[in-house]
mmCIF file of C-alpha atoms and ligand atoms in Angstrom:
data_model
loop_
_atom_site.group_PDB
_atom_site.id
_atom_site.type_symbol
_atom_site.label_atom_id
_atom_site.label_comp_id
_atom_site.label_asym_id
_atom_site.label_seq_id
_atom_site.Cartn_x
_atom_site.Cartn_y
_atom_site.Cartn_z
ATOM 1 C CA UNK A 1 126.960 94.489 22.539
ATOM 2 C CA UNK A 2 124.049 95.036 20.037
ATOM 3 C CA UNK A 3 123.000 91.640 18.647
ATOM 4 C CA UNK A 4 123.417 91.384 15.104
ATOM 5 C CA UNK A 5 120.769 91.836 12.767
ATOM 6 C CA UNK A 6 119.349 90.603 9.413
ATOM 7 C CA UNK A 7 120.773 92.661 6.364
ATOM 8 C CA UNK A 8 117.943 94.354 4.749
ATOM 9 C CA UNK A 9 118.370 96.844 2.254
ATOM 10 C CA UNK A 10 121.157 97.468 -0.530
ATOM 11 C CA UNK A 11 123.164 99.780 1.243
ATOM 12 C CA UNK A 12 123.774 97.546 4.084
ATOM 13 C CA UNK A 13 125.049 94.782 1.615
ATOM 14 C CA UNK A 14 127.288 97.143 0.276
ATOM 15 C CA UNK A 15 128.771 98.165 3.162
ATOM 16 C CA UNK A 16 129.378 94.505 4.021
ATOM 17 C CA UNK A 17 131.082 94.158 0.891
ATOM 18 C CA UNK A 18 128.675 91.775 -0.141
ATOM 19 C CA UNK A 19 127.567 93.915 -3.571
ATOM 20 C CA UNK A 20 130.130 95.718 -6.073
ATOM 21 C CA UNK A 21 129.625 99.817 -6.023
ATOM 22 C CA UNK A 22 128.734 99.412 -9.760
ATOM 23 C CA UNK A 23 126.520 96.976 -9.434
ATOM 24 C CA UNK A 24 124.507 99.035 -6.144
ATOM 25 C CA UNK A 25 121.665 100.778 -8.825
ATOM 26 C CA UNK A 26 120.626 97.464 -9.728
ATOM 27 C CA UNK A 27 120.494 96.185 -6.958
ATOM 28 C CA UNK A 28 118.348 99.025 -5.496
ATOM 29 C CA UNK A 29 115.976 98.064 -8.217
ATOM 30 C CA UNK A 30 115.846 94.037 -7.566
ATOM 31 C CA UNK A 31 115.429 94.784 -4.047
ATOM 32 C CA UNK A 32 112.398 96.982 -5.116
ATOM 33 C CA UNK A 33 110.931 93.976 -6.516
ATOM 34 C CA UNK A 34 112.110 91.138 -4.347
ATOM 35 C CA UNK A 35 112.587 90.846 -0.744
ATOM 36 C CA UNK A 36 115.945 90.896 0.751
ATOM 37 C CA UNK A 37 116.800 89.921 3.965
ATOM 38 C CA UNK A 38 120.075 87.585 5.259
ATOM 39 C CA UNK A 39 120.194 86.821 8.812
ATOM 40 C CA UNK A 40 123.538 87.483 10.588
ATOM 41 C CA UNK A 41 123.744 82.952 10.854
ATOM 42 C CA UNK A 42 124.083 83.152 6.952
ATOM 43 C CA UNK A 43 126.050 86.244 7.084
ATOM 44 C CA UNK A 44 128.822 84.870 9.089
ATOM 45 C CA UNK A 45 128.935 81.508 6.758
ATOM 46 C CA UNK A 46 129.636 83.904 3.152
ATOM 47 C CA UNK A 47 132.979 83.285 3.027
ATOM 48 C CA UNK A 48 133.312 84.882 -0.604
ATOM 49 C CA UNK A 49 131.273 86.917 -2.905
ATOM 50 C CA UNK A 50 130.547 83.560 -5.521
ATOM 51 C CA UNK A 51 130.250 80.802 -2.416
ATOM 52 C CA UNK A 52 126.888 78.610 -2.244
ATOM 53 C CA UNK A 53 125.584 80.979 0.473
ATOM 54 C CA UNK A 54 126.218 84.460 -1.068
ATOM 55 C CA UNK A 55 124.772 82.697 -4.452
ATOM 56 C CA UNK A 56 121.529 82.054 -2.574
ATOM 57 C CA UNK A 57 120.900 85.153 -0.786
ATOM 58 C CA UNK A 58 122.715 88.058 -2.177
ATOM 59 C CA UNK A 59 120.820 89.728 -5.149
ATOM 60 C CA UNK A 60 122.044 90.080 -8.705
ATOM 61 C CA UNK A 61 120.925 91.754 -11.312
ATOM 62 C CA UNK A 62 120.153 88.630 -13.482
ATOM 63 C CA UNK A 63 116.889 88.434 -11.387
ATOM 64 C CA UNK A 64 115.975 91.239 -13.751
ATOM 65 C CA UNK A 65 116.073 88.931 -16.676
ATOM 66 C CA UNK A 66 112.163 86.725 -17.484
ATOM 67 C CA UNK A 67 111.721 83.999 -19.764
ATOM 68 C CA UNK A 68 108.820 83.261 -21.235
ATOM 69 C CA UNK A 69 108.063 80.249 -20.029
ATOM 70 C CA UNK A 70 108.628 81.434 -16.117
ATOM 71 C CA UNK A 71 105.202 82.295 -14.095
ATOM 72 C CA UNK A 72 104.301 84.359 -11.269
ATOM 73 C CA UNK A 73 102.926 81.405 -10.046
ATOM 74 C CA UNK A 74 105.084 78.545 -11.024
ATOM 75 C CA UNK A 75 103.634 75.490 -9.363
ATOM 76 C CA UNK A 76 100.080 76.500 -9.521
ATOM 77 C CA UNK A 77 98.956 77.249 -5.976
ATOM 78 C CA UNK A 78 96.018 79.846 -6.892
ATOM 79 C CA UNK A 79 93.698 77.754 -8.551
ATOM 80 C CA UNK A 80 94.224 75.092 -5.775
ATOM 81 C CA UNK A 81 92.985 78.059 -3.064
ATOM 82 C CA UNK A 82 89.718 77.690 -1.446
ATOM 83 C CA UNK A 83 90.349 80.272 1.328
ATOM 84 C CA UNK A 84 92.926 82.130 1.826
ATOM 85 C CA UNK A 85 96.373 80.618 3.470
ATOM 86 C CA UNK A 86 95.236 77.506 2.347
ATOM 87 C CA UNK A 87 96.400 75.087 -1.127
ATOM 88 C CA UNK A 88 94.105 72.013 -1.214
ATOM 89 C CA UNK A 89 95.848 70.100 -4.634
ATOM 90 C CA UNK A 90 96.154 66.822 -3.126
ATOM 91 C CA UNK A 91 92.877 64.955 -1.720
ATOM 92 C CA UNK A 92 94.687 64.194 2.024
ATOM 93 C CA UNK A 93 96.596 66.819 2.901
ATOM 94 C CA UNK A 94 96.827 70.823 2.586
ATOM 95 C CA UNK A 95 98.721 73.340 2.928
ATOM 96 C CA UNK A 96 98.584 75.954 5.270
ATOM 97 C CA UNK A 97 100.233 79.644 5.558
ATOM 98 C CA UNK A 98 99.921 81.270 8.137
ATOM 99 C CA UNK A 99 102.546 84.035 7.102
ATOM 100 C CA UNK A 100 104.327 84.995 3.932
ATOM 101 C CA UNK A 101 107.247 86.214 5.563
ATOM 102 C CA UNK A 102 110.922 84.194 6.213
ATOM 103 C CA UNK A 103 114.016 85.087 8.186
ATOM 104 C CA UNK A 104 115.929 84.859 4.601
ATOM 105 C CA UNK A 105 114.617 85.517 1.004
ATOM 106 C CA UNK A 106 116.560 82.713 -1.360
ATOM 107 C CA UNK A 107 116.909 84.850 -4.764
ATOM 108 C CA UNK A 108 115.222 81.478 -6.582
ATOM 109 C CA UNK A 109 111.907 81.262 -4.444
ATOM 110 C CA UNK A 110 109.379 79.564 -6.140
ATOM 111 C CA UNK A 111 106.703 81.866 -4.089
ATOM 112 C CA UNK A 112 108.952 85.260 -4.893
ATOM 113 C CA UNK A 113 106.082 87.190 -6.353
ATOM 114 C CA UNK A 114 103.973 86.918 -2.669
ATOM 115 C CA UNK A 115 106.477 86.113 0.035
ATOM 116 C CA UNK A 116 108.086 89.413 1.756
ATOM 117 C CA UNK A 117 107.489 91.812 4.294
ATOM 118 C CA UNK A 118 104.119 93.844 4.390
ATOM 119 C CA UNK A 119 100.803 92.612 5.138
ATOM 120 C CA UNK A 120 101.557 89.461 4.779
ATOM 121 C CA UNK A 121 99.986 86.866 7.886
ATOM 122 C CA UNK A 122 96.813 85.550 8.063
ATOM 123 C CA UNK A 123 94.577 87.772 10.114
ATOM 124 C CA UNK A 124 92.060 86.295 12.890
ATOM 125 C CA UNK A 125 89.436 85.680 10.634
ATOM 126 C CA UNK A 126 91.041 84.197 7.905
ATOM 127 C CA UNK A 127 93.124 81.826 10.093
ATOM 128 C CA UNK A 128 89.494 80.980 11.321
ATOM 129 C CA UNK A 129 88.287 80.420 8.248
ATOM 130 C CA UNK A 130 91.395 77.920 7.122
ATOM 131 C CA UNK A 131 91.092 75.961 9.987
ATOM 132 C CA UNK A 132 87.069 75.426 9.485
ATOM 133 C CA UNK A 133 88.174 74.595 5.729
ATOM 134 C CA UNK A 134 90.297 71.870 7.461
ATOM 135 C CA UNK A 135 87.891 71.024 9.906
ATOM 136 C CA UNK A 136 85.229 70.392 7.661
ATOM 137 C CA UNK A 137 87.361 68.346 5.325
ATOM 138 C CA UNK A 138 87.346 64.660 6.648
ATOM 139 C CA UNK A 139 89.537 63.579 3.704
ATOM 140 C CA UNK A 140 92.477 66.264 4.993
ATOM 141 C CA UNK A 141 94.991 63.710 6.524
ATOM 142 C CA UNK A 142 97.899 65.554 7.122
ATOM 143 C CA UNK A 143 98.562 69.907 7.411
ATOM 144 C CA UNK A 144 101.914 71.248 6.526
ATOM 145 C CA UNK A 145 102.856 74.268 7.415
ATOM 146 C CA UNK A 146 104.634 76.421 4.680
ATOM 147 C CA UNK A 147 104.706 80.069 3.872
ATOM 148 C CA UNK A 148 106.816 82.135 3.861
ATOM 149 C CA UNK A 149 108.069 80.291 6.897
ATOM 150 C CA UNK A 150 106.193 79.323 9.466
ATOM 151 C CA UNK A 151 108.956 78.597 12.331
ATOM 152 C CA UNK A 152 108.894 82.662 12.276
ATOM 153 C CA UNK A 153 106.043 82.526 14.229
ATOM 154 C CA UNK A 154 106.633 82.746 18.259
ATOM 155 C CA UNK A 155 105.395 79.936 20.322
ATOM 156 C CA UNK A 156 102.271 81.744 21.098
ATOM 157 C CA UNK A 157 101.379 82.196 18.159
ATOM 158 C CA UNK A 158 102.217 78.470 17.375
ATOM 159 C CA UNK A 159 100.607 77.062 19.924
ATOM 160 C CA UNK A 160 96.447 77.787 19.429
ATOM 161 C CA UNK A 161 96.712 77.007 15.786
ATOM 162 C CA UNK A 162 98.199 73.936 16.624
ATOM 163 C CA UNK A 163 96.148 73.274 19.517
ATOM 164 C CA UNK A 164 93.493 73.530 17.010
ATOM 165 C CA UNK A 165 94.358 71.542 14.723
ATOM 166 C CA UNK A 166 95.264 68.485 17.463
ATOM 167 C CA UNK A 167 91.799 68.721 18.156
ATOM 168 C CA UNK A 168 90.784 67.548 15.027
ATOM 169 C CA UNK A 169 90.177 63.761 14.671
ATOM 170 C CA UNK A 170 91.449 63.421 10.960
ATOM 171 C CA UNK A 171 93.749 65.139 11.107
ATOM 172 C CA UNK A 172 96.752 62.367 11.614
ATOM 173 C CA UNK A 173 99.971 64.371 10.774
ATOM 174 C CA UNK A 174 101.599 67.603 10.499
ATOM 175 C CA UNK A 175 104.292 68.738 8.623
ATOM 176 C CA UNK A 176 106.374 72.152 8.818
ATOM 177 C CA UNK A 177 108.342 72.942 6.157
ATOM 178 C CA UNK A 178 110.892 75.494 7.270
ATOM 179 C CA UNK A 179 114.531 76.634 6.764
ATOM 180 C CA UNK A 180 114.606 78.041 10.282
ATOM 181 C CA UNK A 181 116.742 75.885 12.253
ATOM 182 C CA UNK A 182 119.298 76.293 9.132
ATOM 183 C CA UNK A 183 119.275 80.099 8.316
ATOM 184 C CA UNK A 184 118.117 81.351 11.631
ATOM 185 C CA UNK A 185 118.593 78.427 14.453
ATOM 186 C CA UNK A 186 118.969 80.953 17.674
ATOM 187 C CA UNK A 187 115.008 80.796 17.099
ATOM 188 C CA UNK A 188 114.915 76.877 17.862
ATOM 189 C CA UNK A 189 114.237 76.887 22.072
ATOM 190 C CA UNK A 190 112.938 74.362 23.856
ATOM 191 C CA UNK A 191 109.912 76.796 24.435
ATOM 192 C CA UNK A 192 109.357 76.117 20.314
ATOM 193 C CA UNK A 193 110.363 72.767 20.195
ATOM 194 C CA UNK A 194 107.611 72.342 23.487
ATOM 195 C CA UNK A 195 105.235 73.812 21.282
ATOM 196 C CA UNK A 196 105.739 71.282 18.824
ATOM 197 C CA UNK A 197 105.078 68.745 20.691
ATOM 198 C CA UNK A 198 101.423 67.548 20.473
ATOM 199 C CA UNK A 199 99.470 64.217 20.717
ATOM 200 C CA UNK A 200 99.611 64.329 17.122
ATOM 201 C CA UNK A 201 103.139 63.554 15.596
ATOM 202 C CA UNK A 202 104.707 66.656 13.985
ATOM 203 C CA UNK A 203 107.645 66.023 11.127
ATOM 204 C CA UNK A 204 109.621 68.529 10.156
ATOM 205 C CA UNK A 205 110.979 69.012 6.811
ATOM 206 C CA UNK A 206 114.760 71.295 6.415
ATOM 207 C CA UNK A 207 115.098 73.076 3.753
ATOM 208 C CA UNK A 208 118.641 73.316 2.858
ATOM 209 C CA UNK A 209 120.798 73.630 -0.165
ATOM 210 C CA UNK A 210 124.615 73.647 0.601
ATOM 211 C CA UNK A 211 126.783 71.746 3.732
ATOM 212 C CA UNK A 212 128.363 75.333 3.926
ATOM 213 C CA UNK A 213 125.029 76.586 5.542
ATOM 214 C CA UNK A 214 125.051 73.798 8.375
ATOM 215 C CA UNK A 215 127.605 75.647 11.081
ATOM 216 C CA UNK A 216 127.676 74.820 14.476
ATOM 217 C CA UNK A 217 124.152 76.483 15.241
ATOM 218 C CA UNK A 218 122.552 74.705 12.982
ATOM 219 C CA UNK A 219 123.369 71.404 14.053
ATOM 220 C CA UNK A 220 122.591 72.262 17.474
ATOM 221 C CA UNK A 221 119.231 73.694 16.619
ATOM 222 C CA UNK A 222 118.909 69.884 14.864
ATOM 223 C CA UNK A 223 120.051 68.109 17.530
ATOM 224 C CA UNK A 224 117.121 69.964 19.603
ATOM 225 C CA UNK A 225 114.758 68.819 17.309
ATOM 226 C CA UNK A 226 115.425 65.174 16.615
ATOM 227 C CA UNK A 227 116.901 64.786 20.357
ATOM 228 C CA UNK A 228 112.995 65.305 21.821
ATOM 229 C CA UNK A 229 111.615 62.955 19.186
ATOM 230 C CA UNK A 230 111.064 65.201 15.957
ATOM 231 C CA UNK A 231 111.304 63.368 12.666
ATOM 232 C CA UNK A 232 113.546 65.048 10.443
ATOM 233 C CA UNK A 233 113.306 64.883 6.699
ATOM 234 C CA UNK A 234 115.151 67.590 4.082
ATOM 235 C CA UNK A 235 114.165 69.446 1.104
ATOM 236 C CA UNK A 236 117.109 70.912 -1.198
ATOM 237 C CA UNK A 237 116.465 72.580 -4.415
ATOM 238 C CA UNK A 238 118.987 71.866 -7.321
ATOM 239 C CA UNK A 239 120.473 75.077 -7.659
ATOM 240 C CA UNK A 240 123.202 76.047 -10.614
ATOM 241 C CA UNK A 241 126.557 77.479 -9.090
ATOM 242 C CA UNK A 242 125.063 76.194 -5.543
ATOM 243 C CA UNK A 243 124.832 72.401 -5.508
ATOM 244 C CA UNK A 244 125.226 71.421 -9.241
ATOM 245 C CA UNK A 245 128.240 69.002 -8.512
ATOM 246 C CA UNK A 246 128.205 65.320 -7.438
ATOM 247 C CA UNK A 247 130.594 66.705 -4.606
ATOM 248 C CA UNK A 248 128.134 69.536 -3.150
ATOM 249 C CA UNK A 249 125.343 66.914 -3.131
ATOM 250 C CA UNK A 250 127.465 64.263 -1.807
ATOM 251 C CA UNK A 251 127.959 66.662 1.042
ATOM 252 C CA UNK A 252 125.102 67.563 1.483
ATOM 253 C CA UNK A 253 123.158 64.790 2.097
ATOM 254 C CA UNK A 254 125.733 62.765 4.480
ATOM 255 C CA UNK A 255 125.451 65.897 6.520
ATOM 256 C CA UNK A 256 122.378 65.828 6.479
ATOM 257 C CA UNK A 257 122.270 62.350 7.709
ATOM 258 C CA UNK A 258 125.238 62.641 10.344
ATOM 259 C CA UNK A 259 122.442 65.303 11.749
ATOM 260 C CA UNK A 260 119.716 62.812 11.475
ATOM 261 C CA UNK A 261 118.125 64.299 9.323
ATOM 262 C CA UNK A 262 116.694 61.945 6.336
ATOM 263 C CA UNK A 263 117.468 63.620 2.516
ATOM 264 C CA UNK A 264 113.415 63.745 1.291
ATOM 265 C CA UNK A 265 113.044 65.692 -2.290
ATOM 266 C CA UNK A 266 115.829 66.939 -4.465
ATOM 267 C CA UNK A 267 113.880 69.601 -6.126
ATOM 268 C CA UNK A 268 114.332 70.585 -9.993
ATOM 269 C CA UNK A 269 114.314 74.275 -10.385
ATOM 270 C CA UNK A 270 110.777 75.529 -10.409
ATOM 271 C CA UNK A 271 110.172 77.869 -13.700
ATOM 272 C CA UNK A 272 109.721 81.057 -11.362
ATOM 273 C CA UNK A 273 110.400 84.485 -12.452
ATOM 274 C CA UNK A 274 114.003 85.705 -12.895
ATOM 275 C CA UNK A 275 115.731 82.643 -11.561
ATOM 276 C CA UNK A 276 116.893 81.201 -14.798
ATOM 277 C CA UNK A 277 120.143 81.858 -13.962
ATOM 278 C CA UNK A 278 119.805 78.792 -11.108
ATOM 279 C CA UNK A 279 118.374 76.016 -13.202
ATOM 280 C CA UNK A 280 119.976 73.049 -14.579
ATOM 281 C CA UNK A 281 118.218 71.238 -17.370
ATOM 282 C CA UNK A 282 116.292 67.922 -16.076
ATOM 283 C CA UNK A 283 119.251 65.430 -17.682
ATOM 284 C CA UNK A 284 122.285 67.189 -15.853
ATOM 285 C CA UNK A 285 119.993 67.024 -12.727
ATOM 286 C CA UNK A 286 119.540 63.105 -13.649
ATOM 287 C CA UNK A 287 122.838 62.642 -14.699
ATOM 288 C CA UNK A 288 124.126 63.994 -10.438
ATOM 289 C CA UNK A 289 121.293 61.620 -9.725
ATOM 290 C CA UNK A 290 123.122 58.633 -11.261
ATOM 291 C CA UNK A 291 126.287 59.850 -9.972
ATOM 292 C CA UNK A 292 125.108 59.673 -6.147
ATOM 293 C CA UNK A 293 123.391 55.843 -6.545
ATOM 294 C CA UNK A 294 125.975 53.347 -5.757
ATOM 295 C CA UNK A 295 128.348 55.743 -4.414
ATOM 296 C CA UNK A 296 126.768 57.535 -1.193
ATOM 297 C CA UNK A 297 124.536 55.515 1.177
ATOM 298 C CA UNK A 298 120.972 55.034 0.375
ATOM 299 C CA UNK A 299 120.062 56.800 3.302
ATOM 300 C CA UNK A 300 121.528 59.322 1.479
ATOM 301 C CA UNK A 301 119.485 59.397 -1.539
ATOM 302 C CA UNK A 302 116.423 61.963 -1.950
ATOM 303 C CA UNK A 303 113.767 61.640 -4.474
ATOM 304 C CA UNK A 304 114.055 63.918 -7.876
ATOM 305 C CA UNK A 305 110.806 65.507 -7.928
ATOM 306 C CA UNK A 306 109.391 67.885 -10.800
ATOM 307 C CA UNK A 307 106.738 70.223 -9.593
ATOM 308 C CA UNK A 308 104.683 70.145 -13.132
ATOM 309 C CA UNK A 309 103.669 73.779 -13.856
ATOM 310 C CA UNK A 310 99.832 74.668 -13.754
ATOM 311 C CA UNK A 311 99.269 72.969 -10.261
ATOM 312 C CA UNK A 312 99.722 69.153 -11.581
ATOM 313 C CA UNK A 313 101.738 68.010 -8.894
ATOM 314 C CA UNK A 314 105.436 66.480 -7.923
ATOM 315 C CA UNK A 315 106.331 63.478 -9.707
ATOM 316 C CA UNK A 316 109.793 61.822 -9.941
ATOM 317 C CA UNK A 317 112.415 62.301 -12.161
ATOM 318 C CA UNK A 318 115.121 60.474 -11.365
ATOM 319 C CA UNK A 319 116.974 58.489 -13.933
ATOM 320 C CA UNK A 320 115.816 54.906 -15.041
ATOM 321 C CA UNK A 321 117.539 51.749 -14.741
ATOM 322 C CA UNK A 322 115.418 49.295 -15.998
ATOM 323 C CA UNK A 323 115.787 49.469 -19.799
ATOM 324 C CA UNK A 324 112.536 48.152 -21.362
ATOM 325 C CA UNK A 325 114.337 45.501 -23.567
ATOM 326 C CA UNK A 326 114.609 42.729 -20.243
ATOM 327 C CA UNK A 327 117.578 44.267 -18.889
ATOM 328 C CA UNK A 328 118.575 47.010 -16.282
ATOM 329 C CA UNK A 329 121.475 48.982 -15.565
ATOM 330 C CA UNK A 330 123.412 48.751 -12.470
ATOM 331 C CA UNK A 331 125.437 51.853 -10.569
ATOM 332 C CA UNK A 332 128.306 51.798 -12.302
ATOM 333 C CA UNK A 333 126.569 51.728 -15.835
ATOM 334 C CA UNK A 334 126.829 48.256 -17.051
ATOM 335 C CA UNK A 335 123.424 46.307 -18.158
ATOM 336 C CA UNK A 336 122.341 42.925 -16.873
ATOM 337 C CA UNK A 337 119.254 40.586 -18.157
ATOM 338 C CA UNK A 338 116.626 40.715 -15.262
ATOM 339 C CA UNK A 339 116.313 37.795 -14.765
ATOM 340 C CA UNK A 340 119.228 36.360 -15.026
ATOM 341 C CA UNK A 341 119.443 34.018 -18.006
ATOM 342 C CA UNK A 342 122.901 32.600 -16.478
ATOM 343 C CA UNK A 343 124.884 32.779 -13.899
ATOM 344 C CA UNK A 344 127.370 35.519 -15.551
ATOM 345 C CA UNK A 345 124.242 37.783 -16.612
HETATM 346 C C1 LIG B 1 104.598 69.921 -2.410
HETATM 347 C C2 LIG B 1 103.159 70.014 -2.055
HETATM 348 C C3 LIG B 1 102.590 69.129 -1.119
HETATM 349 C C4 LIG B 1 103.395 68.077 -0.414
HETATM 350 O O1 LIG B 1 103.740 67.080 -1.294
HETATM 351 P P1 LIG B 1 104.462 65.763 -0.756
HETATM 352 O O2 LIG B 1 104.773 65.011 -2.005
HETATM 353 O O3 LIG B 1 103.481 65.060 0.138
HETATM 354 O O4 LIG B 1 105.666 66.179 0.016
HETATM 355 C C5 LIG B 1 101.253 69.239 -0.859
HETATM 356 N N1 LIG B 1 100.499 70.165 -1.459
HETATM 357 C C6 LIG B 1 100.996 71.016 -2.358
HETATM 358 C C7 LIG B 1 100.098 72.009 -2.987
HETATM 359 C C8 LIG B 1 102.351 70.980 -2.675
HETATM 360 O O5 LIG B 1 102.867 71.853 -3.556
#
C-alpha cells in the first residue's frame, strides 16, 4: 500500500470532492497565492464540505476578498526583526523560525503572506547568526519556536539547534508552538519526543481549533508528549463557522484537558489578508467568553488575547466583571456590592 499523502494542488481537492467543479478556477487562483496543503490525518476527519476541518483547510474563493484595514503583516513581526528567523518584541523572550513551512496551511494564517513551500528555512548561516543574536542577548529568557512549524523539522535537524541553545546559561525555557501532533501526529516518535528532551525544560504549546481535529492519533501523539514529562498548553484561534459557539469551545477545551493539555490563549482573529470571512467582532468573542465562566471548569478557561496590530503586543480581552460603581458581576449575570454591605449582597 502507498501511504497517503498531503493534498496539494486544486485538482487533487477536486477529485476528493473536497471543491465544487465551478468553483475549481478560483481555486486555481487562491492556491496561486496561498499555500495549500492538508495532510491525509485532517483528510480523513472532513466529514462534510462546511465541517470545522474542511472550513480551516480547504480554500474558498472569499480569500480573494481584502479589507482595508487587513495587513500583510498583521501583528507586526518585521519591524521587531533583527536577523533573520528571529522576532525580538518582548524584552525576555524571542522568537525563532527556523522554517516557514507546515504540514497544513489554515486558510486564516496570520503569517499567510510568508509561510509556504519554496525557499523557505533558515540556511547555515543565518541559523548561526539567530542563535549568536540569542546568545548575545542576556535579557532573552525563554526561545519559542514558531514558523511555519517547527515540529516539521526531523530530529536531526532538531537536535544541534537545540543543543545550542541548552548551552546557553540564560536561556531558562523553550517553547514550540506547533500544530503537529494535531494535523500530522504520525511525526510525534519517541526519537522527536527524545530530542525534546534537554536539561532545559521544553513546553509545548497545541495549536488547535475544533474537538473534530483530535482523532485517535492525535491523542496518542499527546499522550507521548505529556506521558515523558512535556508540559502541554493550547492555542486556538476564534474562528467564524469553526468554533464560534459556546458548544464548539466547550468542547474544545475539556478535550483539551481530558488530553492534559492546559487551554492557554483564545486568540481573536488577527486582521490578516483575505480572512475576513473567519472573524467575529471582539463582543461576540467576549460574549462566548462569558458563556464558558461558570459553566466549564476553570481549567478549562484560556485567556482572550488581542494581538494589537503594528507589533504592540497580546493583551486580554476577555469580558469584565467588576463594574466600576463597587459592584461585580457574577457567572450567571447578576451584580453584587464587593464588599459585601450585608449578608444578602
Ligand atoms: C505571541 C508572541 C510571543 C509570545 O507571547 P506570550 O504572551 O508569552 O505567549 C512572543 N513574541 C512575539 C513576537 C509574539 O507575537
Amino acid at each position: 500500500m502507498v501511504a497517503p499523502r498531503p493534498i496539494r494542488t486544486p485538482k487533487e481537492l477536486l477529485a476528493q470532492q473536497l471543491v465544487p467543479e465551478e468553483e475549481f478556477a478560483t481555486i486555481t487562483d487562491v492556491a496561486k497565492k496561498y499555500a495549500l496543503s492538508i495532510t491525509p490525518a485532517m483528510r480523513d476527519r472532513i466529514v462534510g464540505p462546511d465541517d470545522p476541518i474542511a472550513r480551516q483547510f480547504v480554500p474558498t474563493g472569499q480569500e480573494l476578498i481584502s479589507l482595508p484595514e487587513e495587513r500583510e503583516d498583521p501583528i507586526g513581526d518585521d519591524p521587531f526583526t533583527p536577523v533573520k528567523g528571529i522576532t525580538h518584541r518582548y524584552p525576555d523572550r524571542v522568537l525563532l523560525k527556523p522554517v516557514l513551512v507546515c504540514p497544513v496551511y489554515c486558510r486564516f494564517c496570520f503569517r499567510r503572506e510568508v509561510v509556504g513551500p519554496g525557499d523557505s528555512m533558515l540556511k547555515e548561516g543565518q541559523l548561526a547568526a539567530a542563535l549568536d543574536y540569542i546568545r548575545s542577548h542576556p535579557e532573552i529568557w525563554e526561545v519559542i519556536f514558531t514558523g511555519g512549524d517547527p515540529l516539521i523539522m526531523s530530529p536531526s535537524r532538531l537536535r544541534p539547534i537545540l543543543a545550542a541553545l541548552d548551552a546557553i546559561e540564560h536561556v531558562k525555557v523553550i517553547r514550540f508552538h506547533t500544530r503537529v501532533p494535531v494535523v500530522d501526529p504520525d511525526r510525534v516518535t519517541e526519537e522527536v519526543v527524545g530530542a525534546l528532551t534537554l536539561d532545559t525544560p521544553v513546553w509545548v504549546v497545541v495549536h488547535t481549533n475544533h474537538s473534530q481535529e483530535i482523532g485517535p492519533g492525535a491523542r496518542r501523539a499527546l499522550r507521548l508528549l505529556a506521558g515523558s514529562g512535556i508540559p502541554l498548553v493550547s492555542q486556538t484561534v476564534l474562528l467564524k463557522g469553526v468554533n464560534d459557539t459556546p458548544e464548539a469551545l466547550e468542547d474544545l477545551f475539556r478535550t483539551l484537558i481530558v488530553n492534559r493539555v492546559k487551554p492557554y490563549y483564545l486568540h481573536h482573529g488577527d486582521l490578516a489578508v483575505g480572512t475576513s470571512h473567519f472573524r467575529t467582532t471582539i463582543a461576540e468573542g467576549q460574549a462566548l467568553v462569558r458563556r464558558l465562566r461558570g459553566r466549564v471548569s476553570g481549567m478549562c478557561q484560556p485567556t482572550y488575547v488581542l494581538d494589537i496590530p503594528g507589533g504592540h503586543g497580546k493583551v486580554p480581552i476577555g469580558p469584565g466583571y467588576l463594574n466600576g460603581d463597587g459592584t461585580v458581576t457574577d457567572p450567571w449575570g447578576i451584580t453584587h456590592t464587593y464588599p459585601p454591605r450585608s449578608s444578602t449582597d
